[in-house]
Coordinates of C-alpha atoms and ligand atoms in Angstrom, one line a residue:
M8 CA 18.5 13.3 56.6
D9 CA 17.2 12.3 59.9
P10 CA 20.2 11.9 62.2
T11 CA 18.5 8.8 63.8
G12 CA 18.4 7.3 60.4
E13 CA 14.7 6.6 60.7
E14 CA 12.5 6.8 57.6
H15 CA 10.6 10.0 57.7
E16 CA 7.1 10.8 56.8
F17 CA 7.1 14.1 54.9
P18 CA 4.0 16.2 54.9
T19 CA 1.4 15.1 52.5
A20 CA 2.7 15.8 49.1
V21 CA 0.3 17.9 47.1
S22 CA 0.9 17.4 43.4
A23 CA 1.5 20.6 41.4
A24 CA -1.7 20.1 39.5
D25 CA -4.1 20.0 42.4
A26 CA -2.2 22.3 44.8
P27 CA -4.5 25.1 45.8
T28 CA -3.9 28.3 43.8
R29 CA -2.7 30.1 46.9
V30 CA 0.1 27.7 47.4
R31 CA 1.3 28.3 43.9
T32 CA 1.0 32.1 44.1
S33 CA 4.4 33.8 44.1
F34 CA 5.1 36.6 46.6
R35 CA 6.9 38.5 43.8
T36 CA 4.0 41.0 43.5
E37 CA 4.9 42.3 47.0
L38 CA 8.3 43.4 45.9
V39 CA 9.0 46.8 44.6
K40 CA 11.7 47.9 42.1
K41 CA 13.8 50.8 43.2
E42 CA 12.8 53.9 41.3
G43 CA 15.6 55.8 39.8
H44 CA 19.1 54.7 40.0
T45 CA 20.9 57.4 41.8
V46 CA 21.7 58.0 45.5
D47 CA 19.7 60.9 46.9
A48 CA 17.9 62.1 50.0
G49 CA 15.7 59.0 49.9
W50 CA 18.8 56.8 50.4
A51 CA 18.2 53.6 52.5
G52 CA 14.6 54.6 53.2
G53 CA 15.6 58.2 54.0
I54 CA 17.9 57.3 56.8
A55 CA 18.7 60.6 58.5
P56 CA 22.4 61.7 58.9
Q57 CA 23.9 61.0 62.3
Y58 CA 27.4 62.1 63.2
G59 CA 29.5 60.1 65.6
V60 CA 31.7 61.3 68.4
A61 CA 35.4 61.9 68.5
P62 CA 37.3 58.6 68.5
R63 CA 37.9 57.2 72.0
I64 CA 39.6 54.2 73.5
R65 CA 38.4 52.3 76.5
L66 CA 40.7 52.3 79.6
G67 CA 39.7 49.8 82.3
S68 CA 36.1 48.7 82.4
N69 CA 34.3 51.9 81.5
K70 CA 36.6 54.9 81.3
W71 CA 37.0 56.3 77.8
F72 CA 40.0 58.3 76.6
N73 CA 39.2 60.9 73.9
L74 CA 42.0 60.5 71.3
L75 CA 41.9 64.2 70.4
W76 CA 43.9 64.6 73.6
L77 CA 46.8 62.9 71.7
I78 CA 47.3 66.2 69.8
P79 CA 48.4 68.4 72.7
I80 CA 50.0 65.4 74.5
G81 CA 51.9 64.5 71.3
L82 CA 53.1 68.1 70.8
L83 CA 54.2 68.3 74.4
L84 CA 56.1 65.0 74.1
L85 CA 57.7 66.2 70.9
I86 CA 59.0 69.4 72.6
I87 CA 60.3 67.3 75.6
G88 CA 61.8 64.9 73.1
V89 CA 63.7 67.6 71.3
A90 CA 65.0 69.0 74.5
V91 CA 66.1 65.6 75.7
A92 CA 67.8 64.7 72.4
K93 CA 69.6 68.0 72.3
G94 CA 70.9 67.4 75.8
L95 CA 71.9 63.8 75.0
R96 CA 74.0 64.9 72.1
E97 CA 76.1 67.0 74.4
L98 CA 77.2 63.8 76.3
T99 CA 80.5 62.3 75.2
G100 CA 79.1 58.7 75.5
V101 CA 76.3 59.6 73.2
Q102 CA 78.7 61.3 70.8
A103 CA 80.8 58.2 70.7
F104 CA 77.7 56.0 70.0
M105 CA 76.7 58.3 67.2
Q106 CA 80.1 58.1 65.7
R107 CA 80.1 54.4 65.8
Y108 CA 76.5 54.2 64.4
P109 CA 76.1 57.2 62.1
G110 CA 72.7 56.0 61.0
M111 CA 73.1 53.6 58.1
S112 CA 73.8 49.9 57.5
R113 CA 76.2 48.8 54.8
L114 CA 74.6 47.5 51.6
P115 CA 75.8 44.4 49.8
D116 CA 78.3 45.3 47.1
N117 CA 75.9 44.2 44.3
A118 CA 73.0 46.4 45.5
P119 CA 71.6 48.5 42.8
V120 CA 72.1 52.3 42.8
G121 CA 69.3 54.7 42.0
F122 CA 65.7 54.1 41.1
P123 CA 64.4 52.5 37.9
A124 CA 61.4 54.2 36.1
W125 CA 59.0 51.3 36.9
L126 CA 59.4 52.1 40.6
G127 CA 58.1 55.5 40.0
W128 CA 55.0 54.2 38.2
Q129 CA 54.5 51.6 40.9
H130 CA 54.8 54.2 43.6
F131 CA 52.3 56.4 42.0
L132 CA 49.7 53.6 41.3
N133 CA 50.1 52.4 44.9
L134 CA 49.4 55.9 46.3
F135 CA 46.6 56.5 43.8
L136 CA 44.8 53.2 44.6
M137 CA 45.4 53.6 48.4
T138 CA 43.4 56.9 48.4
F139 CA 40.3 54.9 47.4
L140 CA 41.1 52.0 49.8
I141 CA 41.5 54.3 52.8
R142 CA 38.5 56.4 52.1
S143 CA 36.1 53.5 51.4
G144 CA 37.6 51.6 54.3
V145 CA 36.7 54.5 56.6
T146 CA 33.1 54.4 55.3
I147 CA 33.0 50.7 56.0
M148 CA 34.2 51.3 59.5
A149 CA 31.6 54.1 60.1
D150 CA 28.9 51.5 59.5
H151 CA 29.7 49.9 62.8
P152 CA 32.0 52.5 64.4
R153 CA 33.3 50.2 67.2
F154 CA 36.1 47.7 67.5
Y155 CA 36.3 44.6 69.7
W156 CA 38.9 41.9 70.4
T157 CA 36.3 39.1 70.8
R158 CA 33.7 37.9 68.4
N159 CA 31.0 38.6 70.8
S160 CA 30.7 42.3 69.9
T161 CA 29.2 43.0 73.3
P162 CA 28.2 46.6 74.0
G163 CA 30.6 48.2 76.5
K164 CA 33.3 45.7 75.6
D165 CA 34.4 47.6 72.6
W166 CA 38.0 48.9 72.9
F167 CA 37.5 51.8 70.4
R168 CA 34.4 53.7 69.4
M169 CA 33.4 56.7 67.4
Q170 CA 29.8 56.5 68.6
K171 CA 28.0 57.0 71.9
P172 CA 27.5 54.0 74.2
V173 CA 24.8 51.5 73.0
P174 CA 21.5 52.7 74.4
P175 CA 19.5 50.2 76.6
D176 CA 16.7 49.6 74.0
P177 CA 16.8 45.8 73.6
L178 CA 15.8 46.1 69.9
Y179 CA 18.4 48.8 69.0
T180 CA 19.9 47.8 65.6
A181 CA 23.4 48.0 64.2
K182 CA 21.9 50.1 61.4
Q183 CA 20.8 52.7 64.0
D184 CA 24.3 52.7 65.3
S185 CA 25.9 53.7 61.9
I186 CA 27.3 57.2 61.4
T187 CA 27.7 59.7 58.6
L188 CA 31.0 60.9 57.3
P189 CA 31.7 64.0 55.3
D190 CA 31.5 63.1 51.5
G191 CA 35.1 64.4 51.0
V192 CA 36.4 61.9 53.6
G193 CA 34.4 58.8 53.2
L194 CA 33.8 57.1 49.8
P195 CA 30.9 57.6 49.8
G196 CA 30.2 59.5 53.0
R197 CA 26.5 59.0 53.4
R198 CA 25.3 57.1 56.3
H199 CA 25.0 53.3 55.7
S200 CA 26.5 53.5 52.2
I201 CA 28.5 50.4 53.0
G202 CA 27.3 48.5 49.9
L203 CA 28.9 51.0 47.6
A204 CA 31.9 51.6 49.8
R205 CA 32.6 47.8 49.7
W206 CA 32.6 47.8 45.9
W207 CA 35.3 50.5 46.0
H208 CA 37.2 48.8 48.7
L209 CA 37.2 45.2 47.4
G210 CA 37.2 46.2 43.7
I211 CA 40.2 48.5 44.0
D212 CA 41.8 46.1 46.4
T213 CA 42.2 43.5 43.5
L214 CA 44.1 46.2 41.5
W215 CA 46.2 47.2 44.5
L216 CA 47.1 43.5 45.1
L217 CA 48.0 43.1 41.4
N218 CA 50.2 46.2 41.6
G219 CA 51.8 44.7 44.8
I220 CA 52.5 41.4 43.1
V221 CA 54.2 43.2 40.2
F222 CA 56.2 45.2 42.8
F223 CA 57.4 42.1 44.6
V224 CA 58.3 40.3 41.4
L225 CA 60.3 43.4 40.2
I226 CA 62.1 44.2 43.4
F227 CA 63.3 40.6 43.7
S228 CA 64.3 40.2 40.1
T229 CA 66.3 43.5 40.1
G230 CA 67.9 43.4 43.5
Q231 CA 66.0 46.4 44.7
W232 CA 64.8 44.3 47.6
M233 CA 68.3 44.7 49.2
R234 CA 67.5 48.4 49.8
L235 CA 64.3 47.5 51.6
V236 CA 65.3 44.6 53.9
P237 CA 67.6 45.2 56.9
M238 CA 70.4 42.7 56.7
S239 CA 72.3 43.4 59.9
W240 CA 71.4 44.0 63.5
D241 CA 73.2 47.2 63.5
V242 CA 70.0 48.6 61.9
I243 CA 68.7 48.9 65.5
P244 CA 71.5 51.1 67.0
N245 CA 71.6 53.0 63.7
S246 CA 67.9 53.7 63.9
I247 CA 68.3 55.0 67.5
S248 CA 71.0 57.2 66.2
V249 CA 68.9 58.6 63.4
A250 CA 65.9 59.2 65.7
T251 CA 68.2 61.1 68.0
Q252 CA 69.5 63.2 65.1
Y253 CA 66.0 64.0 63.9
L254 CA 64.8 64.9 67.4
S255 CA 67.7 67.1 68.1
L256 CA 66.9 68.9 64.9
D257 CA 70.4 68.2 63.5
W258 CA 69.3 65.9 60.8
P259 CA 71.3 63.1 59.2
A260 CA 72.9 63.6 55.8
E261 CA 70.5 62.3 53.0
S262 CA 71.7 59.8 50.5
G263 CA 68.5 58.1 49.4
W264 CA 69.7 57.6 45.9
V265 CA 72.2 55.0 47.2
N266 CA 71.1 53.9 50.6
Y267 CA 68.3 54.8 53.1
N268 CA 69.1 55.7 56.6
S269 CA 68.3 52.9 59.1
L270 CA 65.1 54.4 60.5
Q271 CA 63.8 55.0 57.0
L272 CA 64.8 51.4 56.1
L273 CA 62.8 50.0 59.0
A274 CA 59.8 52.1 58.2
Y275 CA 59.8 51.0 54.5
F276 CA 60.5 47.4 55.5
L277 CA 57.5 47.4 58.0
T278 CA 55.2 49.0 55.4
V279 CA 56.1 46.8 52.4
F280 CA 56.7 43.4 54.1
I281 CA 54.5 43.5 57.2
A282 CA 51.7 46.1 56.9
A283 CA 50.8 45.4 53.3
P284 CA 50.5 41.6 53.6
A285 CA 48.8 42.1 57.0
A286 CA 46.2 44.3 55.3
L287 CA 45.3 41.4 53.0
V288 CA 45.4 38.7 55.7
T289 CA 43.3 40.7 58.2
G290 CA 40.9 41.6 55.4
L291 CA 40.3 37.9 54.6
G292 CA 40.0 37.2 58.3
M293 CA 36.6 39.0 58.1
S294 CA 35.2 36.6 55.5
P295 CA 32.3 34.4 56.8
A296 CA 33.1 31.6 54.3
L297 CA 36.8 31.5 55.1
S298 CA 36.3 31.8 58.8
T299 CA 33.8 29.0 58.9
R300 CA 36.1 26.8 56.9
F301 CA 39.4 27.6 58.7
R302 CA 37.9 27.0 62.1
R303 CA 41.1 26.7 64.1
I304 CA 42.6 29.9 62.8
S305 CA 39.4 31.7 63.2
S306 CA 39.0 30.5 66.8
L307 CA 42.3 32.2 67.7
F308 CA 42.1 35.0 65.3
S309 CA 38.4 35.9 65.2
I310 CA 36.7 38.3 62.8
Q311 CA 36.9 41.0 65.5
A312 CA 40.6 40.6 66.0
A313 CA 41.0 40.7 62.2
R314 CA 38.8 43.8 62.0
S315 CA 40.7 45.6 64.8
L316 CA 44.1 44.7 63.3
H317 CA 42.9 45.8 59.9
F318 CA 42.1 49.1 61.4
L319 CA 45.5 49.3 63.1
V320 CA 47.1 48.6 59.8
L321 CA 45.2 51.6 58.4
C322 CA 46.5 53.7 61.3
W323 CA 50.0 52.6 60.4
F324 CA 49.6 53.5 56.8
V325 CA 48.2 56.9 57.6
L326 CA 51.0 57.7 60.1
F327 CA 53.5 56.5 57.5
I328 CA 52.1 58.7 54.8
V329 CA 52.1 61.8 57.0
V330 CA 55.7 61.3 58.2
H331 CA 57.0 60.1 54.8
V332 CA 55.5 63.1 53.0
T333 CA 56.8 65.5 55.6
L334 CA 60.3 64.1 55.4
V335 CA 60.3 64.1 51.6
V336 CA 59.4 67.7 51.6
T337 CA 61.8 68.8 54.4
T338 CA 64.9 66.9 53.4
G339 CA 65.7 68.2 50.0
A340 CA 62.4 68.1 48.2
L341 CA 63.5 68.6 44.6
R342 CA 66.2 65.9 44.8
N343 CA 63.9 63.5 46.6
L344 CA 61.1 64.1 44.1
N345 CA 63.5 63.5 41.2
H346 CA 64.5 60.2 42.7
M347 CA 61.0 58.8 42.7
Y348 CA 59.3 60.6 39.9
A349 CA 62.1 61.2 37.4
S350 CA 64.6 58.5 38.2
E351 CA 67.3 61.1 38.4
D352 CA 69.7 62.3 41.1
N353 CA 69.7 66.0 40.6
E354 CA 67.9 69.2 41.6
S355 CA 66.0 69.9 38.5
W356 CA 62.3 70.7 38.6
L357 CA 61.3 67.7 36.6
G358 CA 60.3 65.4 39.5
F359 CA 58.3 68.3 41.0
G360 CA 56.5 68.8 37.7
I361 CA 55.6 65.1 37.4
L362 CA 54.5 65.1 41.1
A363 CA 52.3 68.2 40.4
V364 CA 50.5 66.5 37.5
S365 CA 50.1 63.2 39.4
T366 CA 48.8 65.1 42.4
L367 CA 46.3 66.8 40.2
V368 CA 45.0 63.4 39.1
V369 CA 44.7 62.4 42.7
I370 CA 42.8 65.5 43.7
V371 CA 40.4 65.4 40.7
T372 CA 39.6 61.7 41.3
W373 CA 39.3 62.3 45.1
V374 CA 36.8 65.1 44.6
A375 CA 34.9 63.3 41.8
A376 CA 34.7 59.8 43.3
T377 CA 31.8 60.4 45.8
P378 CA 29.5 62.5 43.5
L379 CA 30.1 60.0 40.7
T380 CA 29.2 57.1 43.0
Y381 CA 25.9 58.9 43.9
R382 CA 25.2 59.5 40.2
H383 CA 26.1 56.0 38.9
P384 CA 25.8 53.6 41.8
R385 CA 24.8 50.7 39.5
T386 CA 28.0 51.2 37.5
V387 CA 30.0 51.1 40.7
Q388 CA 28.2 47.9 41.7
K389 CA 28.8 46.3 38.3
V390 CA 32.5 47.2 38.0
G391 CA 33.1 46.3 41.7
Y392 CA 31.5 42.9 41.1
A393 CA 33.5 42.4 37.9
L394 CA 36.7 42.9 39.9
I395 CA 36.1 41.0 43.2
G396 CA 33.2 38.7 42.1
P397 CA 35.5 35.8 41.0
A398 CA 37.1 35.6 44.5
Q399 CA 33.6 35.9 46.1
R400 CA 32.3 33.1 44.0
L401 CA 35.4 30.9 44.7
F402 CA 35.0 31.1 48.5
E403 CA 31.3 30.3 48.2
H404 CA 32.3 26.7 47.3
I405 CA 33.2 26.0 50.9
D406 CA 30.8 23.6 52.6
A407 CA 32.0 23.6 56.2
K408 CA 31.1 21.0 58.8
P409 CA 29.1 21.8 61.9
G410 CA 30.9 21.7 65.2
Q411 CA 33.2 24.6 65.2
Y412 CA 31.6 26.2 68.3
T413 CA 30.3 24.8 71.5
E414 CA 27.7 26.0 74.0
K415 CA 30.3 28.0 75.9
D416 CA 31.0 30.1 72.8
I417 CA 27.5 31.4 72.6
S418 CA 27.6 35.2 72.7
P419 CA 26.0 36.9 75.7
Y420 CA 24.8 39.7 73.3
F421 CA 23.6 39.3 69.7
W422 CA 23.0 42.5 67.9
H423 CA 19.7 43.0 66.1
N424 CA 19.6 44.4 62.6
G425 CA 17.3 45.3 59.8
K426 CA 13.8 46.6 59.6
F427 CA 11.3 44.9 61.8
P428 CA 8.0 43.6 60.4
E429 CA 5.1 46.1 60.9
T430 CA 2.4 44.7 58.7
E431 CA -1.1 43.8 60.0
E432 CA -0.6 40.3 58.6
Y433 CA 2.4 39.8 60.7
K434 CA 1.0 41.4 63.8
E435 CA -2.0 39.1 63.7
L436 CA 0.1 36.0 63.2
R437 CA 2.3 37.0 66.1
A438 CA -0.7 37.7 68.3
G439 CA -1.9 34.2 67.5
N440 CA 1.4 32.7 68.5
F441 CA 2.0 31.8 64.8
T442 CA -0.6 29.0 64.9
N443 CA -1.9 30.4 61.6
F444 CA 1.5 30.7 60.1
R445 CA 2.2 28.8 56.9
L446 CA 5.5 28.6 55.1
R447 CA 4.8 28.6 51.4
I448 CA 7.2 26.7 49.3
N449 CA 6.7 26.9 45.5
G450 CA 8.1 27.8 42.1
L451 CA 10.0 25.2 40.1
V452 CA 9.3 22.3 42.4
D453 CA 7.4 19.0 42.0
N454 CA 5.7 19.5 45.3
P455 CA 4.5 23.0 46.1
V456 CA 3.5 22.9 49.7
E457 CA 2.5 25.0 52.7
L458 CA 3.9 24.0 56.1
D459 CA 2.8 25.2 59.5
L460 CA 5.1 25.4 62.5
E461 CA 3.9 22.1 63.8
Q462 CA 4.7 20.4 60.6
L463 CA 8.1 22.1 60.4
R464 CA 8.9 21.0 63.9
A465 CA 7.9 17.4 63.0
L466 CA 10.6 17.3 60.3
P467 CA 14.0 16.0 61.3
H468 CA 15.6 18.5 63.7
H469 CA 18.8 20.2 62.8
E470 CA 21.0 22.1 65.2
Q471 CA 24.2 24.1 64.8
I472 CA 26.3 26.6 66.8
T473 CA 27.7 29.0 64.3
Q474 CA 28.9 32.6 64.0
H475 CA 27.0 35.4 62.3
F476 CA 28.9 37.9 60.2
C477 CA 27.0 41.2 59.6
I478 CA 28.3 43.2 56.6
Q479 CA 28.5 46.1 59.0
G480 CA 31.2 44.4 61.0
W481 CA 29.7 43.0 64.2
S482 CA 29.6 39.2 64.9
G483 CA 28.1 36.8 67.3
V484 CA 27.8 33.1 68.0
A485 CA 24.4 31.5 68.6
K486 CA 22.8 28.0 68.6
W487 CA 20.3 27.6 65.9
G488 CA 17.6 24.9 65.9
G489 CA 15.3 24.0 63.0
V490 CA 15.2 22.2 59.7
S491 CA 18.1 21.7 57.4
M492 CA 17.5 23.1 54.0
Q493 CA 18.4 19.7 52.6
T494 CA 15.2 18.4 54.2
I495 CA 13.2 21.2 52.6
L496 CA 14.7 20.2 49.3
E497 CA 13.6 16.6 49.9
V498 CA 10.1 17.8 50.7
A499 CA 9.8 20.3 47.8
R500 CA 11.7 18.3 45.2
P501 CA 13.0 21.2 43.0
K502 CA 13.0 20.6 39.2
P503 CA 16.3 20.5 37.4
E504 CA 15.7 24.0 36.0
A505 CA 15.6 25.5 39.5
K506 CA 19.0 27.2 40.0
W507 CA 18.1 29.9 42.5
V508 CA 16.1 30.0 45.7
I509 CA 14.3 33.2 46.8
F510 CA 13.4 33.7 50.4
Y511 CA 10.6 36.2 51.1
S512 CA 10.0 38.0 54.4
F513 CA 6.9 39.3 56.1
A514 CA 8.9 42.4 56.8
E515 CA 9.2 45.3 54.4
G516 CA 12.6 46.8 53.7
P517 CA 13.4 50.5 54.4
D518 CA 12.3 51.5 50.8
K519 CA 8.9 49.7 50.9
G520 CA 8.3 46.3 49.3
I521 CA 9.0 43.2 51.2
Y522 CA 12.6 42.1 52.0
Y523 CA 13.9 39.1 50.1
D524 CA 17.1 37.4 49.0
A525 CA 18.3 35.0 46.4
Q526 CA 20.6 32.1 47.1
P527 CA 22.3 29.7 44.7
I528 CA 20.6 26.3 45.0
G529 CA 24.0 24.6 45.4
Q530 CA 24.3 26.2 48.8
M531 CA 21.0 24.9 50.0
A532 CA 22.5 21.4 50.2
Y533 CA 25.4 22.7 52.4
R534 CA 25.6 21.2 55.9
L535 CA 25.2 24.5 57.5
T536 CA 22.2 25.9 55.6
M537 CA 19.0 25.7 57.5
L538 CA 15.7 27.3 58.5
A539 CA 15.9 28.2 62.2
Y540 CA 12.8 28.4 64.4
D541 CA 14.9 28.2 67.6
M542 CA 17.7 30.3 68.8
N543 CA 19.7 29.3 71.9
D544 CA 17.1 26.7 72.8
E545 CA 14.2 29.1 72.8
P546 CA 11.7 29.8 70.1
L547 CA 13.1 32.5 67.8
S548 CA 12.3 36.0 69.2
Y549 CA 10.5 38.7 67.3
G550 CA 13.7 40.7 66.8
H551 CA 15.7 37.8 65.5
G552 CA 13.1 36.6 63.0
A553 CA 10.2 34.8 64.5
P554 CA 8.9 32.4 63.4
L555 CA 11.5 31.4 60.9
R556 CA 14.8 32.7 59.5
L557 CA 17.5 31.5 57.2
R558 CA 21.1 30.5 58.1
N559 CA 23.6 30.1 55.4
E560 CA 27.1 30.3 56.9
V561 CA 29.1 31.1 53.8
E562 CA 27.3 34.4 53.4
L563 CA 27.1 37.7 55.2
G564 CA 24.2 38.3 57.5
F565 CA 22.1 40.5 55.3
K566 CA 21.4 37.5 53.0
L567 CA 19.9 35.6 55.9
V568 CA 16.3 36.6 55.6
K569 CA 14.3 36.9 58.9
W570 CA 10.6 36.5 59.4
I571 CA 10.4 34.2 56.4
K572 CA 7.0 33.6 54.8
G573 CA 7.9 32.0 51.5
I574 CA 10.5 30.1 49.5
E575 CA 10.4 30.1 45.8
F576 CA 12.6 28.1 43.4
V577 CA 13.4 30.0 40.2
E578 CA 15.6 29.7 37.2
H579 CA 17.3 33.0 37.8
F580 CA 16.8 35.9 40.2
S581 CA 16.8 38.5 37.4
E582 CA 13.1 37.8 37.1
V583 CA 12.5 38.7 40.7
G584 CA 12.1 42.2 42.3
G585 CA 14.6 44.7 40.9
G586 CA 16.5 41.7 39.4
Q587 CA 19.8 42.2 41.4
G588 CA 19.3 39.1 43.7
G589 CA 18.1 40.6 46.9
Y590 CA 16.5 43.6 48.6
N591 CA 19.8 45.3 49.5
N592 CA 21.2 44.7 46.1
D593 CA 18.2 46.3 44.4
H594 CA 17.9 49.2 46.8
E595 CA 21.3 49.8 48.3
F596 CA 23.6 48.3 45.6
F597 CA 25.0 45.5 47.7
G598 CA 26.2 42.3 46.0
Y599 CA 24.3 39.0 45.7
R600 CA 27.3 36.7 46.5
Q601 CA 29.0 37.8 49.7
S602 CA 31.4 35.2 51.0
I603 CA 33.8 38.1 51.7
Ligands
MTE1 N1 13.5 40.5 56.6 C1 14.7 41.0 56.9 N2 15.7 40.1 57.2 C2 16.9 40.5 57.5 C3 17.2 41.9 57.6 C4 16.1 42.8 57.3 O1 16.3 44.0 57.3 N3 14.9 42.3 57.0 N4 18.5 42.3 57.9 C5 19.6 41.3 57.7 C6 20.8 41.7 58.4 S1 21.6 43.1 57.7 C7 21.4 41.0 59.4 S2 22.9 41.3 59.9 C8 20.6 39.9 60.0 C9 20.5 40.3 61.5 O2 19.9 39.3 62.2 P1 19.7 39.5 63.8 O3 18.8 40.7 63.9 O4 19.1 38.2 64.3 O5 21.0 39.7 64.3 O6 19.3 39.8 59.5 C10 19.2 39.9 58.1 N5 17.9 39.6 57.8
MO2 MO1 23.8 43.0 58.5

């Protein structure tokens, strides 16, 4: 609706019957189906492998510290720590302290003793699922191997990177910035395989959450929680005592069957009650739909803070796993393994045997996961969608109001992404300043029509300042000016059978065929869904999608087609292109509903 409330003259309606044939011609013929359904050398248009650099952290404004230095520094600190701890334990004051705090808090009298069998299963499933989560998470990270604390994602303002500094090329894209991982590390490892990595990550995450919920219910209904929650402040001096004992290489006596030592208790508590829930919350903090809806929270806790914290949670988990496994093995391995794997407190080889079998399962799936993904990517896409799709569809129902961001929030740098248009058709239009541009709107509508830029600009003007969420992980705020999709609906008058809206681009995708995307018609009436011809008060630039691009703020950036030439209303997207609902879904196995 026109914000001034004036009646508006829409462009001359052409009735379907007498619309020129061209107006009614679909752009579908310019799409290509992906040939073959495996991931091979032609992946993502034959994107060449590109390895990153060793991880580094920014110190000050542009000094970078290579984290590999932490290895020798850590070793040195460890040696010094051992010497200091040994020295300290000679002091009578320290000895008195250790006597007073031997390293363990008292448990309530009704605390359970030993480990039930369900805990062993839970522990195994948790570990098994986490191998997929960690590997696919690292692949997602490698698609934009930088972390920031502000939503602006400004080059040089990253606090962490595994990639060289951003080159000065103004049209450098986030895709060019992505890096390759070894296939045995990432899941999968191939450069820009984020679509498949996300199915693993989000799909397995639903199972991990389910396992976690069962775990919480069981520990609270059996009293096992008492063994995981510190209940007295003496856990602090006791932990200091335990740390000193470990460092001095005179380790505390183990009694894990009954009670953990205080340092162990703190580590388990942090992992179960802080890190695991934080993984979920920070993961959801990266959702465009939720962030746009929960504007206050997202203003303080931006997608980039969420992404950085999500990464730090990963670092905690990895550190925890390394230390935990080391201590299990070095503090009475057979007994420890029997506790968790056989629910027994003795030194038989049973626990070890079960561990060996379960480790074999982990190794086999670890080795097989990436090759299987390359061979059956469509299956990974389908199973992943079956698992996480319900949540993605749920969050899509959010129709947020404009007004979250103001002019001062506009990002100084807005990444470019995607494959730029190189066709003659587009070059000519651009050379002519788009005076010959016509947006073609057709399909299941009462009024198929072509609109030039002047006509589009004559329609009620819509403006919004919103945040863009690229699937790769970067974000940016911009002011978009153009026409609300509600106005386009009023002009085109879709028929009741029209359920999906296809946006066609002038630009080809990396695998040939033009770029396109399908959106549910319900979202076209959302307050923040629009066609933008201006960005930050200037006509849209070439790189950002001139002359016209889509904004739909409940979806990830790849669905927001740039360089739009046509909009077609259809019953279902399965009839269009490769039938998966968009270029990336057809060619790179992304998903068609991406609110998270
Ligand atoms: N035609 C077309 N539109 C596209 C793409 C593309 O490759 N081709 N890339 C998408 C992706 S992945 C993103 S993140 C946004 C990037 O928009 P920007 O370059 O203005 O930041 O455009 C989307 N629209
Ligand atoms: Mo993107």
